[in-house]
Coordinates of C-alpha atoms and ligand atoms in Angstrom, one line a residue:
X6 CA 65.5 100.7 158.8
X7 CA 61.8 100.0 158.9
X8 CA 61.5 99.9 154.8
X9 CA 64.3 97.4 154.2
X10 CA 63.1 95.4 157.3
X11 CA 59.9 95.1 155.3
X12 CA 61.8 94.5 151.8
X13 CA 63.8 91.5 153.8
X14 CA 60.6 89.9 154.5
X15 CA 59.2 90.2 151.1
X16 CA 62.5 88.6 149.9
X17 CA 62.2 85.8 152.8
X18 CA 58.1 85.2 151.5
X19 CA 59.5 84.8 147.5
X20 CA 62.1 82.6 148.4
X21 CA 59.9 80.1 150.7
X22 CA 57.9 80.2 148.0
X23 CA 59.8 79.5 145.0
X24 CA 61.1 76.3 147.3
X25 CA 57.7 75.4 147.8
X26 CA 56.2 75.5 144.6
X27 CA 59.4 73.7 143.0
X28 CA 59.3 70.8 145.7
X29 CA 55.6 70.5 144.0
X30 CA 56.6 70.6 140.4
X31 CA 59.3 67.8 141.0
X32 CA 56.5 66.0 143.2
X33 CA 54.4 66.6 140.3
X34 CA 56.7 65.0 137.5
X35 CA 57.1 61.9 139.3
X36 CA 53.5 61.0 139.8
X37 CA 52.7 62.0 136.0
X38 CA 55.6 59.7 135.0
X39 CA 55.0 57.0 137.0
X40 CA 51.4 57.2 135.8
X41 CA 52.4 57.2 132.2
X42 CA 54.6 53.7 133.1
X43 CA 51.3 52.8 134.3
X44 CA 49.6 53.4 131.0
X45 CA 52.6 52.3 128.9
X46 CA 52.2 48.8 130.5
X47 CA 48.6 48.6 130.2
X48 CA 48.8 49.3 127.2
X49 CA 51.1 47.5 125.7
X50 CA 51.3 44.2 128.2
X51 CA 54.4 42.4 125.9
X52 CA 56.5 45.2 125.5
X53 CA 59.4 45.1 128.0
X54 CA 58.8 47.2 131.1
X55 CA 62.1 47.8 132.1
X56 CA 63.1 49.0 129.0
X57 CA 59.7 51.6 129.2
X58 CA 60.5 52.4 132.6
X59 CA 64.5 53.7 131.7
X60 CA 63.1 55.9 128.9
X61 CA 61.0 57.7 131.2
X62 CA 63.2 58.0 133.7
X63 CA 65.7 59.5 131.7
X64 CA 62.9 62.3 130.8
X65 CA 62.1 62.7 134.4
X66 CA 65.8 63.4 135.0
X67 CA 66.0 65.8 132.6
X68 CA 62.9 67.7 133.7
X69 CA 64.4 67.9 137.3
X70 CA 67.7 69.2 135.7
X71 CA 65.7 71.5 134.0
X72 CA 63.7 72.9 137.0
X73 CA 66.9 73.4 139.1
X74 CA 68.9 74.7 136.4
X75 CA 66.0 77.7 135.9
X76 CA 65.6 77.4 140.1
X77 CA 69.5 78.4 140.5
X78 CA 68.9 81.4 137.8
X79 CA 65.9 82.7 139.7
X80 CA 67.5 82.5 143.1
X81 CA 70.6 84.3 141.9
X82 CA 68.7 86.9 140.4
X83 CA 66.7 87.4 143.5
X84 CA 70.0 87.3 146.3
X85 CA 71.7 89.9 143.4
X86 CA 68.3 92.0 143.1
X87 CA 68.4 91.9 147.0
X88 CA 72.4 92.7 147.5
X89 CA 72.1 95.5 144.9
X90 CA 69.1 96.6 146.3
X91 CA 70.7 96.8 150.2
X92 CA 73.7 98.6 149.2
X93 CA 71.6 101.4 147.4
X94 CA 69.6 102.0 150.1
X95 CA 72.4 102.5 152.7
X96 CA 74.4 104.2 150.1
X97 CA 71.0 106.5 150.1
X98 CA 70.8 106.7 153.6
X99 CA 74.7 107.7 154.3
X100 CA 74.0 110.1 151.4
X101 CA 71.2 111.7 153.4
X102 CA 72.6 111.8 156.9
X103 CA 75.7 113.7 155.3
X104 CA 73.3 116.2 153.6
X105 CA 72.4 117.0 156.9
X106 CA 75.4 117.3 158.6
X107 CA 76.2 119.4 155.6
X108 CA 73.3 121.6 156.1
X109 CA 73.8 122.6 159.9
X110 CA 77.8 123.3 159.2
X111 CA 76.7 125.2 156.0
X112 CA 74.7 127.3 158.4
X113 CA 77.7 127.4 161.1
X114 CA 80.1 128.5 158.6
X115 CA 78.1 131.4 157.0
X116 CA 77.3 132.7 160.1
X117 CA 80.7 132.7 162.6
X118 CA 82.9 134.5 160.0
X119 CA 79.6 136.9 159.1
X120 CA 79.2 137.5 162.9
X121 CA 83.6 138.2 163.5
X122 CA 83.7 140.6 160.3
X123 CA 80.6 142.3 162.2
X124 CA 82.6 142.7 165.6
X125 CA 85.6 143.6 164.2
X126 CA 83.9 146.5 162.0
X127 CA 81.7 147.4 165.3
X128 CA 85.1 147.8 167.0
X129 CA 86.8 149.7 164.9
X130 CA 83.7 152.1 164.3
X131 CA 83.4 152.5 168.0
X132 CA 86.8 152.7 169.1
X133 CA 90.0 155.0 168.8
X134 CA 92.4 152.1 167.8
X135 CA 96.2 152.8 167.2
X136 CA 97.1 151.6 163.8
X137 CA 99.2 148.7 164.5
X138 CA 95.5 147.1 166.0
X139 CA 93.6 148.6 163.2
X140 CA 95.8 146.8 160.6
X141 CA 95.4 143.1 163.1
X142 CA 92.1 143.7 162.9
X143 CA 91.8 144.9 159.1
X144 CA 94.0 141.5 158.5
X145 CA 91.2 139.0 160.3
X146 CA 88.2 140.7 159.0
X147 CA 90.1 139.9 155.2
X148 CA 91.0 136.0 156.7
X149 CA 87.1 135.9 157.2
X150 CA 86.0 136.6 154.1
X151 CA 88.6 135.0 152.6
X152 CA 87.0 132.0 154.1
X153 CA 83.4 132.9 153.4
X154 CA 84.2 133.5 149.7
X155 CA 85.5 129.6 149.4
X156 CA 82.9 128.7 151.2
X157 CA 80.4 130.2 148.6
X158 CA 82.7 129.3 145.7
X159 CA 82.6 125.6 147.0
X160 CA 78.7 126.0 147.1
X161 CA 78.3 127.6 144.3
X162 CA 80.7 124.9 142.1
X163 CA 78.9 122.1 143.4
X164 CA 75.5 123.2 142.5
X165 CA 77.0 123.8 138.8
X166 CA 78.5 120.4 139.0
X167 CA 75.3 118.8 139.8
X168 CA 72.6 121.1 137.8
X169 CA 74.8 122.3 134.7
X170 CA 75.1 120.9 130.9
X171 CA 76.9 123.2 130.3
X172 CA 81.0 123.5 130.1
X173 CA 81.7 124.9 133.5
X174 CA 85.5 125.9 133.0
X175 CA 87.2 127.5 130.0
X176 CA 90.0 125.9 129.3
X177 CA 93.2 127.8 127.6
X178 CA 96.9 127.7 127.6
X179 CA 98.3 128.5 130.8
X180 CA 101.9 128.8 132.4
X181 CA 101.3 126.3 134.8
X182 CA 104.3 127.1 136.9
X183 CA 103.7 130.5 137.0
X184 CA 100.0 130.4 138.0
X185 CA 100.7 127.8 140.6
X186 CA 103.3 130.3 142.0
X187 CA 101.3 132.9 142.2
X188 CA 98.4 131.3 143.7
X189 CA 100.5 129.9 146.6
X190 CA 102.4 133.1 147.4
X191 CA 99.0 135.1 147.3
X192 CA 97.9 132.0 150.0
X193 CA 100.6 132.4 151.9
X194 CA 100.7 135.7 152.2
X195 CA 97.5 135.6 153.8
X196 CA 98.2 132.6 155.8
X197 CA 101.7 132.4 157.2
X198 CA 101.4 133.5 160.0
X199 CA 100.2 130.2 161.2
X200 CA 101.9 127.4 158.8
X201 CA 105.3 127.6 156.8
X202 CA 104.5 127.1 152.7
X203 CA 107.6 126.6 150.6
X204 CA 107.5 125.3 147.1
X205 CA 109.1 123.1 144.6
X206 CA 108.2 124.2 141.0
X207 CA 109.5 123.6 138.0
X208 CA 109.5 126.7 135.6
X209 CA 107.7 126.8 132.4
X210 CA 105.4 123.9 132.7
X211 CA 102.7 125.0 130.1
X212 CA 98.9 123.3 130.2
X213 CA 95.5 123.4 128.9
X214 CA 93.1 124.4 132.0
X215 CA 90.9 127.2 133.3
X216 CA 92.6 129.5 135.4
X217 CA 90.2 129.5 137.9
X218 CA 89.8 126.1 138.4
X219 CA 93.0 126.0 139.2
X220 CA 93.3 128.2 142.4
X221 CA 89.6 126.2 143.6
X222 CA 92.2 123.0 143.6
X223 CA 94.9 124.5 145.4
X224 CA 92.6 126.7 148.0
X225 CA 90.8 123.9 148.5
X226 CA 93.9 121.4 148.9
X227 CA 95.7 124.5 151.2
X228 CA 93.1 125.2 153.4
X229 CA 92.6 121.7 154.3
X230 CA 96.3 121.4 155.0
X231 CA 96.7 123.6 157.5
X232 CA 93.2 122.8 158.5
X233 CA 94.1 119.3 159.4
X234 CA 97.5 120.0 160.4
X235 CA 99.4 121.8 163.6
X236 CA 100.2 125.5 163.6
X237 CA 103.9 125.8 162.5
X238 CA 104.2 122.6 160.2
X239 CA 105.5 122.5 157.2
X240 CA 103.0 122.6 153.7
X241 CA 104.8 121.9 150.2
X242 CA 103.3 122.9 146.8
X243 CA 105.9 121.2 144.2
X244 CA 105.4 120.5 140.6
X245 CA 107.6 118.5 138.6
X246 CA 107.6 116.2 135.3
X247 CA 107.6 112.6 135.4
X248 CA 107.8 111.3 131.8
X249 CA 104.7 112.1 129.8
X250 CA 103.4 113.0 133.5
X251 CA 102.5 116.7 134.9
X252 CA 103.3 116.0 138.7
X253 CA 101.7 118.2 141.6
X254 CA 102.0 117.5 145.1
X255 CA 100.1 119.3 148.4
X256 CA 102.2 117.9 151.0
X257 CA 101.5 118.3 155.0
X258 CA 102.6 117.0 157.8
X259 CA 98.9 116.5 159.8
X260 CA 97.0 113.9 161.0
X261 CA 96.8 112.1 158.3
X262 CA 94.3 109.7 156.3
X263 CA 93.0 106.3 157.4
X264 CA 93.9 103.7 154.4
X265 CA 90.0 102.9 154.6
X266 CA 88.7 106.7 154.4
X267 CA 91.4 107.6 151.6
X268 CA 88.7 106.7 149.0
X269 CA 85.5 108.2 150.7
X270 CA 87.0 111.6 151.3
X271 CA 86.3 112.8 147.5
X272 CA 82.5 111.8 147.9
X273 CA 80.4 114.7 147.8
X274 CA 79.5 115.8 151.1
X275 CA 82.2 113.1 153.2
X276 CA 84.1 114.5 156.2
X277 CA 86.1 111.8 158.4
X278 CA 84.7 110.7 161.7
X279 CA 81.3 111.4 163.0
X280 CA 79.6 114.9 164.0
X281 CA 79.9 115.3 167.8
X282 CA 83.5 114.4 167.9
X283 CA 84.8 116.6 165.3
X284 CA 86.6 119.5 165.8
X285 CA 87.2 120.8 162.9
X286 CA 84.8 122.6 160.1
X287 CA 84.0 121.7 157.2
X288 CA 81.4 121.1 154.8
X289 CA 82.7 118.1 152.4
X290 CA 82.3 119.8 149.5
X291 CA 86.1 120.8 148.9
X292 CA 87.4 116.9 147.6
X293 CA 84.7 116.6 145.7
X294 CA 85.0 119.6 143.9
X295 CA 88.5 118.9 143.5
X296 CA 88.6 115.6 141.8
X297 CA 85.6 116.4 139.6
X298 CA 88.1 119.6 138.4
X299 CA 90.5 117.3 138.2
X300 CA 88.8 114.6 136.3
X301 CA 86.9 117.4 133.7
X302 CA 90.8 118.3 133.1
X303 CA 91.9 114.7 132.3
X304 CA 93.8 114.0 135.5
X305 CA 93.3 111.9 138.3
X306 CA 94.3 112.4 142.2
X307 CA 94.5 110.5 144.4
X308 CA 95.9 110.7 148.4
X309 CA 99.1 109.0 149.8
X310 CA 100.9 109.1 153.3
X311 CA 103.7 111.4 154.2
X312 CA 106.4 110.3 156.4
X313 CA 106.6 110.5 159.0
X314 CA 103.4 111.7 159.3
X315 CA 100.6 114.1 157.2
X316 CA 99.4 113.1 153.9
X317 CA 100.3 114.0 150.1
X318 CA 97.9 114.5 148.2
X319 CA 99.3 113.4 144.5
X320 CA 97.6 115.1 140.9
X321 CA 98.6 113.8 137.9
X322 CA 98.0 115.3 134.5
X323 CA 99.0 114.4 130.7
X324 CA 102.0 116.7 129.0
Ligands
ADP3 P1 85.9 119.5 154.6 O1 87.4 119.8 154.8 O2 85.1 120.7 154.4 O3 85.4 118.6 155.7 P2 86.8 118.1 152.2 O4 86.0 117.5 151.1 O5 87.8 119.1 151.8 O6 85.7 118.6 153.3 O7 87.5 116.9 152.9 C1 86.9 115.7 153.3 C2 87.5 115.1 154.5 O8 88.8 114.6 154.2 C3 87.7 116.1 155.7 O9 86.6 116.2 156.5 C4 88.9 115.5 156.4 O10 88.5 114.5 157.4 C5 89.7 114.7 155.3 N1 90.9 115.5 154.8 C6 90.9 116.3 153.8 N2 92.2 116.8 153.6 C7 92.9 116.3 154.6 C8 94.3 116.5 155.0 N3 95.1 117.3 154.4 N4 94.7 115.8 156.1 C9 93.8 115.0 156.8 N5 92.5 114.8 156.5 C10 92.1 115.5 155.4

């Protein structure tokens, strides 16, 4: 805080300043006008005084105008400078503190599913197993690196997002309907165990997008459903047509999103509620990603409440 303390008082200095020096300007103008009545009059003894004295009046009026005409410019300028200025810098520091945050769960996240893969392998080297416990094992050791590979993915997309001029996705004609279904049941295949999926989807809604892209929306839009959501709730995947509108839903029934987060949650790096009180991991990256897929495929998303209680998150696309 240190730096904008300093930039405060810098701002405070200019603005004493600028009322000092005008309150001299306007002091100024009066004694040089009232110094030229003085010369008109001694100059000219006949001529009529008052009538010299309106005339310069009027000019001196006009000079003040014109001071505090240019006075209210320069003091807007400086409170906008100042107001622009403010925001940037806490927009900087919120931008910072996050990449830290993201930093230390980053690290968390590599290493828990690395270090459960490891045990699990161990355990299975080491031990006789019967094959009903080889095959629970076999299944977390997949859910891990399931959840390691979106973790790199998400990574790995953002640093593309952020570095690349190049065309990150290749975009073709695609059964929309039918990719959507198969990513889901893949997901839930994996997954169902602890949510129930079911899905609404139209048949033989065709598209222009990358195939990949695709399943890094819906991973990313699944895993946070049942991430912010209680074991054995529902998650719907439906897509429908609304007029000239492609229609997909991710609905839970969760927690939910505060009205005044539901705009901050697809900034890069933005997870809700603060560090030591969170239970949940994360690293912020899977929103962002999202919407900028979204966005590069002409859409737009955006988050809504469910009822009674969760959150839909809503993407629409062009026919
Ligand atoms: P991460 O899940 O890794 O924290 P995301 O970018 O995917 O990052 O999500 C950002 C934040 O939005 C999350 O930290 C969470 O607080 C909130 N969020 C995302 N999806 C949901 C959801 N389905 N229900 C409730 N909160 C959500």
């Amino acid at each position: 805080m240190k730096p904008l303390a300093v930039f405060y008082i810098l701002v405070f200095y200019i603005f004493i300043q600028f009322c000092w020096w005008a309150y001299l300007l306007v002091d100024l103008n009066k004694e040089v006008y009232s110094h030229k009545i003085e010369n008109v009059s001694l100059r000219n003894p006949q001529a009529s005084l008052q009538k010299g004295q309106d005339e310069m009046l009027g000019k001196l009026h006009k000079r003040w105008i014109m001071i505090g005409g240019e006075g209210i410019v320069f003091l807007s300028l400086l409170v906008l400078g100042a107001v622009k200025t403010h925001k940037a810098f806490k927009k900087e520091v919120a931008l910072s503190k996050r990449q830290k945050n993201f930093l230390l769960s980053v690290t968390h996240e590599l290493k828990s599913p690395l270090a459960s893969i490891k045990l699990y392998l161990q355990t299975l080297q080491k031990h006789d197993l019967d094959k009903q416990k080889q095959q629970v094992f076999i299944e977390n050791a997949i859910k891990d690196t399931n959840r390691l590979n979106t973790l790199v993915e998400n990574v790995l997309t953002a640093t593309k997002i952020e570095s690349s001029s190049q065309p990150l996705f290749f975009k073709e004609e695609i059964n929309l309907s039918d990719a959507i279904n198969d990513i889901v049941t893949k997901y839930s295949q994996s997954h169902a165990n602890k949510h129930r999926f079911e899905t609404h989807i139209i048949p033989d809604v065709h598209a222009i997008f990358d195939r990949q892209a695709l399943s890094s929306i819906l991973i990313n839009l699944l895993e946070n459903a049942q991430k912010y959501s209680e074991e054995n709730t529902l998650i719907i995947v439906s897509l429908q047509v609304a007029g000239s509108k492609i229609v997909l839903h991710v609905t839970d029934e969760g927690n939910g999103i505060a009205d005044d987060e539901k705009s901050s949650i697809f900034e890069k790096f933005y997870r809700v509620g603060n560090e030591e009180t969170r239970r949940s991991k994360g690293t912020g990256l899977g929103l962002f990603i999202v919407k900028y897929i979204v966005e590069y495929h002409n859409g737009k998303i955006h988050v809504k409440d469910n009822t009674p209680n969760g959150s839909i998150f809503e993407i629409l696309f062009n026919k």
